Amino acid sequence: MLVLGIDTSCDDTSVSVYDAKENRVLSNIVSSQYSFHREFGGVVPEIAARKHAENIDLVFEEALEVAGVGVKDLNLISVTNRPGLLPALLVGLTFGKGLAYSLSVPFKAVHHIEAHIFSPFIGSEPEYPFIALVVSGGHTLIVLVEGFGSYSLLGKTLDDAVGEAYDKVAKLLGLGYPGGPVIDRLYREYDGKYLELPKPKVKGFNYSFSGIKTAVRRLVEKGYPAEQVAASFQETAVSYLIGKLKKALKETGVRRVAVSGGVSANSLLRERLKELDVDLYLPPLEYTSDNGAMVAYVGYRRFLIEGEDTLEVGALARCPIS
Ligand code: KG4
Ligand code: ZN
């Protein structure tokens, strides 16, 4: 069974062809829009939607070509329909529905966070239970996963997502967009002292990143060098992420951890995660940020359990995972 996975939830147009029987990704094409959003220091929904509309058929054709299959070989169309930027989501959703209708094949709508959660397992099968730490531009959450479809939200950010904090800090420092990769690089190059930044004290497994961001603004105003501020931010953000994760592991007794989302590409986060005494599952770099492969993987598994969705399904800007 060949599954098409489509994601246009934010600023990446992505289409993937996934061979479900072999549990193998045949192609995963991502067209990134970074250069169009750079001057605004963040994603502009209207621009994202227009660029998705311009690119989606090209990305789709390339996904088929790389996979070496024709459009009539597709057996299931799965598309992210929630949560995300509404106008951006609608492009992929409409494209996917049109394909499913014209090919008379089933259609499946996919939850973007569920897709991220399983991105470390594409090509394999997860063992349960595990703790999922989802760290992206739009989301920061800790979820207890006891089976496919069985999720308990343990904690989430109460304000900015960690990737969003990276992007805002980079903007304050004049480092461009997206902020994560450039701050990560500056951290690697820096070998001086770190500045003290506060770790907000919020209850349980929840996070808050807005206080760290404000503290960064003050350091910038005081004239500290960008490299030192960037490196100090990364040190604080990563140890904050790890601290709450450790707390969740201790309180649940779970010994498996799957980390996903754009920030899971971070080199320091990966280093610190590997020091934990757990079975660790990290996606390969190409599946850290938004991609169609994770949508196809999850869409197929949902289809097996609950069958197809009707083409009436709409897009949702917000939707909790549990
Ligand atoms: O998962 P993703 O593509 O988007 C959402 O679904 O939200 O994540 C994008 C985020 C951006 O905020 C970007 O700055 C961050 O991931 N990011 C990183 C790194 N690479 C990307 N953050 C920290 N370190 C990195 N190496
Ligand atoms: Zn995402």
CSV table of C-alpha atoms and ligand atoms in Angstrom, one decimal:
chain,number,residue,atom,x,y,z
A,1,MET,CA,0.0,0.0,0.0
A,2,LEU,CA,1.4,3.4,-1.0
A,3,VAL,CA,0.6,6.3,1.2
A,4,LEU,CA,1.0,9.9,0.3
A,5,GLY,CA,1.8,12.2,3.3
A,6,ILE,CA,1.2,16.0,3.0
A,7,ASP,CA,2.1,18.7,5.5
A,8,THR,CA,1.6,22.4,4.9
A,9,SER,CA,0.9,23.3,8.6
A,10,CYS,CA,3.5,26.0,8.9
A,11,ASP,CA,6.3,27.2,6.6
A,12,ASP,CA,7.5,23.9,4.9
A,13,THR,CA,5.7,22.5,2.0
A,14,SER,CA,6.3,18.7,2.3
A,15,VAL,CA,5.1,15.7,0.4
A,16,SER,CA,6.2,12.1,1.0
A,17,VAL,CA,5.5,8.7,-0.5
A,18,TYR,CA,5.6,5.9,2.1
A,19,ASP,CA,5.4,2.2,1.3
A,20,ALA,CA,3.3,1.0,4.3
A,21,LYS,CA,3.8,-2.7,3.6
A,22,GLU,CA,7.6,-2.4,3.7
A,23,ASN,CA,7.5,0.4,6.4
A,24,ARG,CA,9.8,2.4,4.2
A,25,VAL,CA,9.8,6.0,3.0
A,26,LEU,CA,10.3,6.2,-0.8
A,27,SER,CA,10.5,9.9,-0.9
A,28,ASN,CA,10.3,12.9,1.4
A,29,ILE,CA,10.4,16.3,-0.4
A,30,VAL,CA,10.5,19.5,1.7
A,31,SER,CA,10.4,23.0,0.2
A,32,SER,CA,11.3,25.4,2.9
A,33,GLN,CA,10.0,29.0,2.8
A,34,TYR,CA,12.6,30.5,5.2
A,35,SER,CA,13.9,33.1,2.8
A,36,PHE,CA,10.4,34.6,2.4
A,37,HIS,CA,9.8,35.0,6.1
A,38,ARG,CA,13.3,36.0,7.1
A,39,GLU,CA,12.7,39.8,6.8
A,40,PHE,CA,9.8,39.5,9.2
A,41,GLY,CA,11.7,37.4,11.9
A,42,GLY,CA,8.9,34.8,12.0
A,43,VAL,CA,6.3,33.1,9.8
A,44,VAL,CA,3.6,35.3,8.2
A,45,PRO,CA,0.5,33.0,7.7
A,46,GLU,CA,-0.7,34.8,4.5
A,47,ILE,CA,2.8,34.5,2.8
A,48,ALA,CA,3.0,30.8,4.0
A,49,ALA,CA,-0.3,30.0,2.4
A,50,ARG,CA,0.5,31.7,-0.9
A,51,LYS,CA,3.9,29.9,-1.1
A,52,HIS,CA,2.3,26.5,-0.4
A,53,ALA,CA,-0.2,27.2,-3.1
A,54,GLU,CA,2.6,28.0,-5.6
A,55,ASN,CA,4.7,25.0,-4.7
A,56,ILE,CA,2.5,22.1,-3.7
A,57,ASP,CA,2.1,20.6,-7.1
A,58,LEU,CA,5.8,20.8,-7.8
A,59,VAL,CA,6.7,19.2,-4.5
A,60,PHE,CA,4.1,16.5,-5.2
A,61,GLU,CA,5.5,15.8,-8.6
A,62,GLU,CA,9.0,15.5,-7.3
A,63,ALA,CA,7.8,13.2,-4.5
A,64,LEU,CA,6.3,10.9,-7.1
A,65,GLU,CA,9.4,11.1,-9.3
A,66,VAL,CA,11.9,10.4,-6.5
A,67,ALA,CA,9.7,7.5,-5.3
A,68,GLY,CA,9.5,6.1,-8.9
A,69,VAL,CA,5.7,5.8,-8.8
A,70,GLY,CA,2.8,7.3,-10.7
A,71,VAL,CA,-0.2,9.1,-9.3
A,72,LYS,CA,-2.4,6.1,-9.9
A,73,ASP,CA,-0.2,3.9,-7.7
A,74,LEU,CA,-1.3,5.9,-4.6
A,75,ASN,CA,-3.7,4.0,-2.3
A,76,LEU,CA,-4.2,6.4,0.6
A,77,ILE,CA,-3.9,10.2,0.9
A,78,SER,CA,-3.0,11.5,4.4
A,79,VAL,CA,-2.8,15.2,5.2
A,80,THR,CA,-2.1,17.3,8.3
A,81,ASN,CA,-5.4,19.1,9.1
A,82,ARG,CA,-4.6,20.2,12.7
A,83,PRO,CA,-3.2,22.2,14.5
A,84,GLY,CA,-1.3,24.8,12.5
A,85,LEU,CA,-1.7,28.1,10.6
A,86,LEU,CA,-5.2,27.9,9.2
A,87,PRO,CA,-4.6,29.4,5.7
A,88,ALA,CA,-1.5,27.2,5.4
A,89,LEU,CA,-3.2,24.0,6.5
A,90,LEU,CA,-6.0,24.6,4.0
A,91,VAL,CA,-3.7,24.5,1.0
A,92,GLY,CA,-2.4,20.9,1.8
A,93,LEU,CA,-5.9,19.8,2.9
A,94,THR,CA,-7.6,21.0,-0.2
A,95,PHE,CA,-4.9,19.5,-2.4
A,96,GLY,CA,-5.1,16.2,-0.6
A,97,LYS,CA,-8.9,16.0,-0.7
A,98,GLY,CA,-8.9,16.8,-4.5
A,99,LEU,CA,-6.4,14.0,-5.1
A,100,ALA,CA,-8.3,11.5,-3.0
A,101,TYR,CA,-11.6,12.4,-4.7
A,102,SER,CA,-10.1,12.2,-8.2
A,103,LEU,CA,-8.3,8.9,-7.6
A,104,SER,CA,-11.2,7.4,-5.6
A,105,VAL,CA,-8.8,6.4,-2.8
A,106,PRO,CA,-9.3,6.9,1.0
A,107,PHE,CA,-8.4,10.1,2.7
A,108,LYS,CA,-7.1,10.5,6.2
A,109,ALA,CA,-6.6,13.7,8.2
A,110,VAL,CA,-3.7,13.7,10.6
A,111,HIS,CA,-2.9,15.5,13.9
A,112,HIS,CA,0.4,17.3,13.4
A,113,ILE,CA,1.7,16.7,17.0
A,114,GLU,CA,0.8,13.0,16.8
A,115,ALA,CA,2.9,12.9,13.6
A,116,HIS,CA,5.9,14.6,15.3
A,117,ILE,CA,5.6,12.2,18.3
A,118,PHE,CA,6.0,9.2,16.0
A,119,SER,CA,8.7,10.7,13.7
A,120,PRO,CA,11.6,9.0,15.6
A,121,PHE,CA,9.9,5.6,14.7
A,122,ILE,CA,9.5,6.0,10.9
A,123,GLY,CA,10.7,2.7,9.4
A,124,SER,CA,10.4,0.9,12.8
A,125,GLU,CA,7.7,0.1,15.4
A,126,PRO,CA,7.7,1.8,18.8
A,127,GLU,CA,7.6,0.0,22.1
A,128,TYR,CA,5.3,1.4,24.8
A,129,PRO,CA,5.1,3.2,27.1
A,130,PHE,CA,7.4,6.1,26.2
A,131,ILE,CA,7.7,9.8,27.1
A,132,ALA,CA,7.5,12.1,24.1
A,133,LEU,CA,9.1,15.5,24.3
A,134,VAL,CA,7.9,17.5,21.3
A,135,VAL,CA,10.0,20.7,20.8
A,136,SER,CA,9.2,22.7,17.7
A,137,GLY,CA,8.5,26.2,16.5
A,138,GLY,CA,4.9,26.0,17.5
A,139,HIS,CA,4.8,23.5,20.4
A,140,THR,CA,6.6,22.3,23.5
A,141,LEU,CA,5.0,19.4,25.3
A,142,ILE,CA,5.7,16.4,27.4
A,143,VAL,CA,3.3,13.5,26.6
A,144,LEU,CA,3.0,10.1,28.2
A,145,VAL,CA,2.4,7.7,25.3
A,146,GLU,CA,1.0,4.3,26.4
A,147,GLY,CA,0.0,3.1,23.0
A,148,PHE,CA,-0.9,4.3,19.5
A,149,GLY,CA,-3.7,6.8,20.2
A,150,SER,CA,-3.3,6.7,24.0
A,151,TYR,CA,-1.8,10.0,25.1
A,152,SER,CA,-1.7,11.9,28.4
A,153,LEU,CA,-0.5,15.4,28.3
A,154,LEU,CA,1.9,15.8,31.2
A,155,GLY,CA,3.0,19.4,30.5
A,156,LYS,CA,3.3,22.1,27.9
A,157,THR,CA,4.6,25.6,27.5
A,158,LEU,CA,2.3,28.2,29.0
A,159,ASP,CA,3.5,30.9,26.6
A,160,ASP,CA,6.2,30.6,23.8
A,161,ALA,CA,7.3,27.3,22.3
A,162,VAL,CA,11.0,26.7,22.7
A,163,GLY,CA,11.6,27.0,18.9
A,164,GLU,CA,9.7,30.3,19.0
A,165,ALA,CA,11.9,31.5,21.8
A,166,TYR,CA,15.0,30.5,19.8
A,167,ASP,CA,13.6,32.6,16.8
A,168,LYS,CA,12.7,35.6,19.0
A,169,VAL,CA,16.1,35.6,20.7
A,170,ALA,CA,17.8,35.4,17.3
A,171,LYS,CA,15.7,38.3,16.2
A,172,LEU,CA,16.7,40.4,19.3
A,173,LEU,CA,20.4,39.6,18.5
A,174,GLY,CA,20.0,40.4,14.8
A,175,LEU,CA,20.9,36.8,13.8
A,176,GLY,CA,18.2,36.2,11.2
A,177,TYR,CA,15.5,33.5,10.9
A,178,PRO,CA,15.2,30.6,11.8
A,179,GLY,CA,17.1,31.2,15.0
A,180,GLY,CA,17.7,27.6,16.1
A,181,PRO,CA,20.5,26.6,13.8
A,182,VAL,CA,22.4,29.9,14.1
A,183,ILE,CA,22.2,30.0,17.9
A,184,ASP,CA,23.3,26.3,18.0
A,185,ARG,CA,26.3,27.1,15.8
A,186,LEU,CA,27.3,30.1,17.9
A,187,TYR,CA,27.0,27.9,21.0
A,188,ARG,CA,29.5,25.5,19.4
A,189,GLU,CA,32.0,28.3,18.6
A,190,TYR,CA,31.8,30.0,21.9
A,191,ASP,CA,34.2,29.1,24.7
A,192,GLY,CA,33.7,31.9,27.3
A,193,LYS,CA,31.6,32.2,30.4
A,194,TYR,CA,27.8,31.8,30.4
A,195,LEU,CA,25.6,34.6,31.7
A,196,GLU,CA,23.0,33.8,34.3
A,197,LEU,CA,19.4,33.5,32.9
A,198,PRO,CA,16.3,32.7,35.0
A,199,LYS,CA,14.6,29.3,34.6
A,200,PRO,CA,10.9,30.2,35.2
A,201,LYS,CA,9.3,28.3,38.1
A,202,VAL,CA,6.1,27.0,36.7
A,203,LYS,CA,4.2,24.0,38.2
A,204,GLY,CA,4.5,20.4,37.3
A,205,PHE,CA,5.9,19.5,33.9
A,206,ASN,CA,4.8,22.8,32.3
A,207,TYR,CA,7.3,25.2,30.8
A,208,SER,CA,7.5,29.0,30.3
A,209,PHE,CA,10.0,30.6,27.9
A,210,SER,CA,8.8,34.3,27.9
A,211,GLY,CA,10.8,35.2,31.1
A,212,ILE,CA,14.0,33.8,29.5
A,213,LYS,CA,13.3,35.9,26.4
A,214,THR,CA,12.8,39.1,28.5
A,215,ALA,CA,16.0,38.4,30.4
A,216,VAL,CA,17.8,38.1,27.0
A,217,ARG,CA,16.4,41.5,25.9
A,218,ARG,CA,17.9,43.1,29.0
A,219,LEU,CA,21.3,41.6,28.3
A,220,VAL,CA,21.1,42.9,24.7
A,221,GLU,CA,20.2,46.3,26.0
A,222,LYS,CA,23.2,46.2,28.4
A,223,GLY,CA,25.5,45.5,25.4
A,224,TYR,CA,26.6,42.0,26.1
A,225,PRO,CA,28.2,40.3,23.0
A,226,ALA,CA,25.7,38.4,20.8
A,227,GLU,CA,27.7,35.2,20.9
A,228,GLN,CA,27.8,35.2,24.7
A,229,VAL,CA,24.0,35.9,25.0
A,230,ALA,CA,23.2,33.3,22.4
A,231,ALA,CA,25.3,30.6,24.0
A,232,SER,CA,23.9,31.4,27.5
A,233,PHE,CA,20.4,31.2,26.1
A,234,GLN,CA,21.0,27.8,24.6
A,235,GLU,CA,22.6,26.5,27.8
A,236,THR,CA,19.6,27.7,29.9
A,237,ALA,CA,16.9,26.5,27.4
A,238,VAL,CA,18.4,23.0,27.0
A,239,SER,CA,19.0,22.4,30.7
A,240,TYR,CA,15.4,23.7,31.4
A,241,LEU,CA,14.0,21.2,28.8
A,242,ILE,CA,16.1,18.3,30.3
A,243,GLY,CA,15.2,19.2,33.9
A,244,LYS,CA,11.5,18.8,33.3
A,245,LEU,CA,11.9,15.7,31.2
A,246,LYS,CA,13.9,14.1,34.0
A,247,LYS,CA,11.2,15.0,36.5
A,248,ALA,CA,8.6,13.3,34.2
A,249,LEU,CA,10.8,10.2,33.9
A,250,LYS,CA,11.1,10.0,37.6
A,251,GLU,CA,7.5,10.5,38.4
A,252,THR,CA,6.2,8.1,35.7
A,253,GLY,CA,8.9,5.5,36.0
A,254,VAL,CA,9.0,5.3,32.2
A,255,ARG,CA,12.5,4.5,30.7
A,256,ARG,CA,11.9,5.3,27.0
A,257,VAL,CA,12.1,8.8,25.6
A,258,ALA,CA,11.3,10.0,22.0
A,259,VAL,CA,12.2,13.5,21.2
A,260,SER,CA,10.9,15.3,18.1
A,261,GLY,CA,10.2,18.6,16.3
A,262,GLY,CA,12.6,21.2,14.8
A,263,VAL,CA,14.5,21.8,18.1
A,264,SER,CA,15.3,18.1,18.4
A,265,ALA,CA,18.0,18.8,15.8
A,266,ASN,CA,19.8,20.9,18.4
A,267,SER,CA,23.3,19.5,19.1
A,268,LEU,CA,23.4,20.4,22.8
A,269,LEU,CA,20.0,18.9,23.4
A,270,ARG,CA,21.0,15.7,21.7
A,271,GLU,CA,24.2,15.5,23.7
A,272,ARG,CA,22.4,16.0,27.0
A,273,LEU,CA,19.7,13.5,26.1
A,274,LYS,CA,22.3,10.9,25.4
A,275,GLU,CA,23.6,11.3,28.9
A,276,LEU,CA,20.3,10.1,30.4
A,277,ASP,CA,19.9,6.5,31.4
A,278,VAL,CA,17.0,5.7,29.1
A,279,ASP,CA,16.2,4.1,25.7
A,280,LEU,CA,16.4,7.2,23.5
A,281,TYR,CA,14.7,7.6,20.2
A,282,LEU,CA,15.6,10.6,18.0
A,283,PRO,CA,14.5,11.2,14.4
A,284,PRO,CA,17.1,11.5,11.7
A,285,LEU,CA,17.7,15.2,10.9
A,286,GLU,CA,15.4,15.2,7.9
A,287,TYR,CA,12.4,14.2,10.1
A,288,THR,CA,13.1,16.7,12.9
A,289,SER,CA,11.3,19.6,11.2
A,290,ASP,CA,8.0,19.4,9.4
A,291,ASN,CA,7.8,16.6,6.8
A,292,GLY,CA,5.3,14.5,4.9
A,293,ALA,CA,6.8,11.2,5.9
A,294,MET,CA,5.6,11.4,9.5
A,295,VAL,CA,2.2,12.3,8.3
A,296,ALA,CA,2.1,9.3,6.0
A,297,TYR,CA,3.4,7.0,8.8
A,298,VAL,CA,0.7,8.1,11.3
A,299,GLY,CA,-2.1,8.5,8.6
A,300,TYR,CA,-1.6,4.8,7.7
A,301,ARG,CA,-1.7,3.6,11.3
A,302,ARG,CA,-4.9,5.7,12.0
A,303,PHE,CA,-6.5,4.4,8.8
A,304,LEU,CA,-5.9,0.8,9.9
A,305,ILE,CA,-7.7,1.5,13.2
A,306,GLU,CA,-10.5,3.8,12.2
A,307,GLY,CA,-10.9,3.7,8.5
A,308,GLU,CA,-11.1,6.6,6.2
A,309,ASP,CA,-12.3,10.2,6.9
A,310,THR,CA,-14.9,11.9,4.9
A,311,LEU,CA,-13.9,14.8,2.7
A,312,GLU,CA,-16.0,17.1,4.9
A,313,VAL,CA,-13.2,17.2,7.5
A,314,GLY,CA,-12.0,20.8,8.0
A,315,ALA,CA,-8.8,22.4,9.3
A,316,LEU,CA,-8.3,23.4,12.9
A,317,ALA,CA,-5.8,26.1,14.1
A,318,ARG,CA,-5.8,24.6,17.6
A,319,CYS,CA,-6.4,21.1,18.8
A,320,PRO,CA,-5.1,19.4,22.0
A,321,ILE,CA,-3.4,16.0,21.6
A,322,SER,CA,-5.3,14.3,24.4
B,1,KG4,O1,9.1,21.4,13.8
B,1,KG4,P1,9.4,22.7,13.1
B,1,KG4,O2,9.8,22.6,11.7
B,1,KG4,O3,8.1,23.7,13.1
B,1,KG4,C1,6.9,23.5,13.7
B,1,KG4,O4,6.2,22.6,13.5
B,1,KG4,O5,6.7,24.4,14.6
B,1,KG4,O6,10.4,23.5,14.0
B,1,KG4,C2,11.0,24.7,13.6
B,1,KG4,C3,11.8,25.3,14.8
B,1,KG4,C4,12.2,26.7,14.5
B,1,KG4,O7,11.8,27.5,15.6
B,1,KG4,C5,13.8,26.6,14.5
B,1,KG4,O8,14.4,27.7,15.0
B,1,KG4,C6,14.0,25.4,15.4
B,1,KG4,O9,12.9,24.5,15.0
B,1,KG4,N1,15.3,24.7,15.1
B,1,KG4,C7,16.2,24.6,16.1
B,1,KG4,C8,17.4,24.0,15.4
B,1,KG4,N2,17.0,23.7,14.1
B,1,KG4,C9,15.7,24.2,14.0
B,1,KG4,N3,16.3,25.0,17.3
B,1,KG4,C10,17.4,24.8,18.0
B,1,KG4,N4,18.5,24.2,17.5
B,1,KG4,C11,18.5,23.7,16.2
B,1,KG4,N5,19.6,23.2,15.7
B,2,ZN,ZN,5.8,20.8,13.3
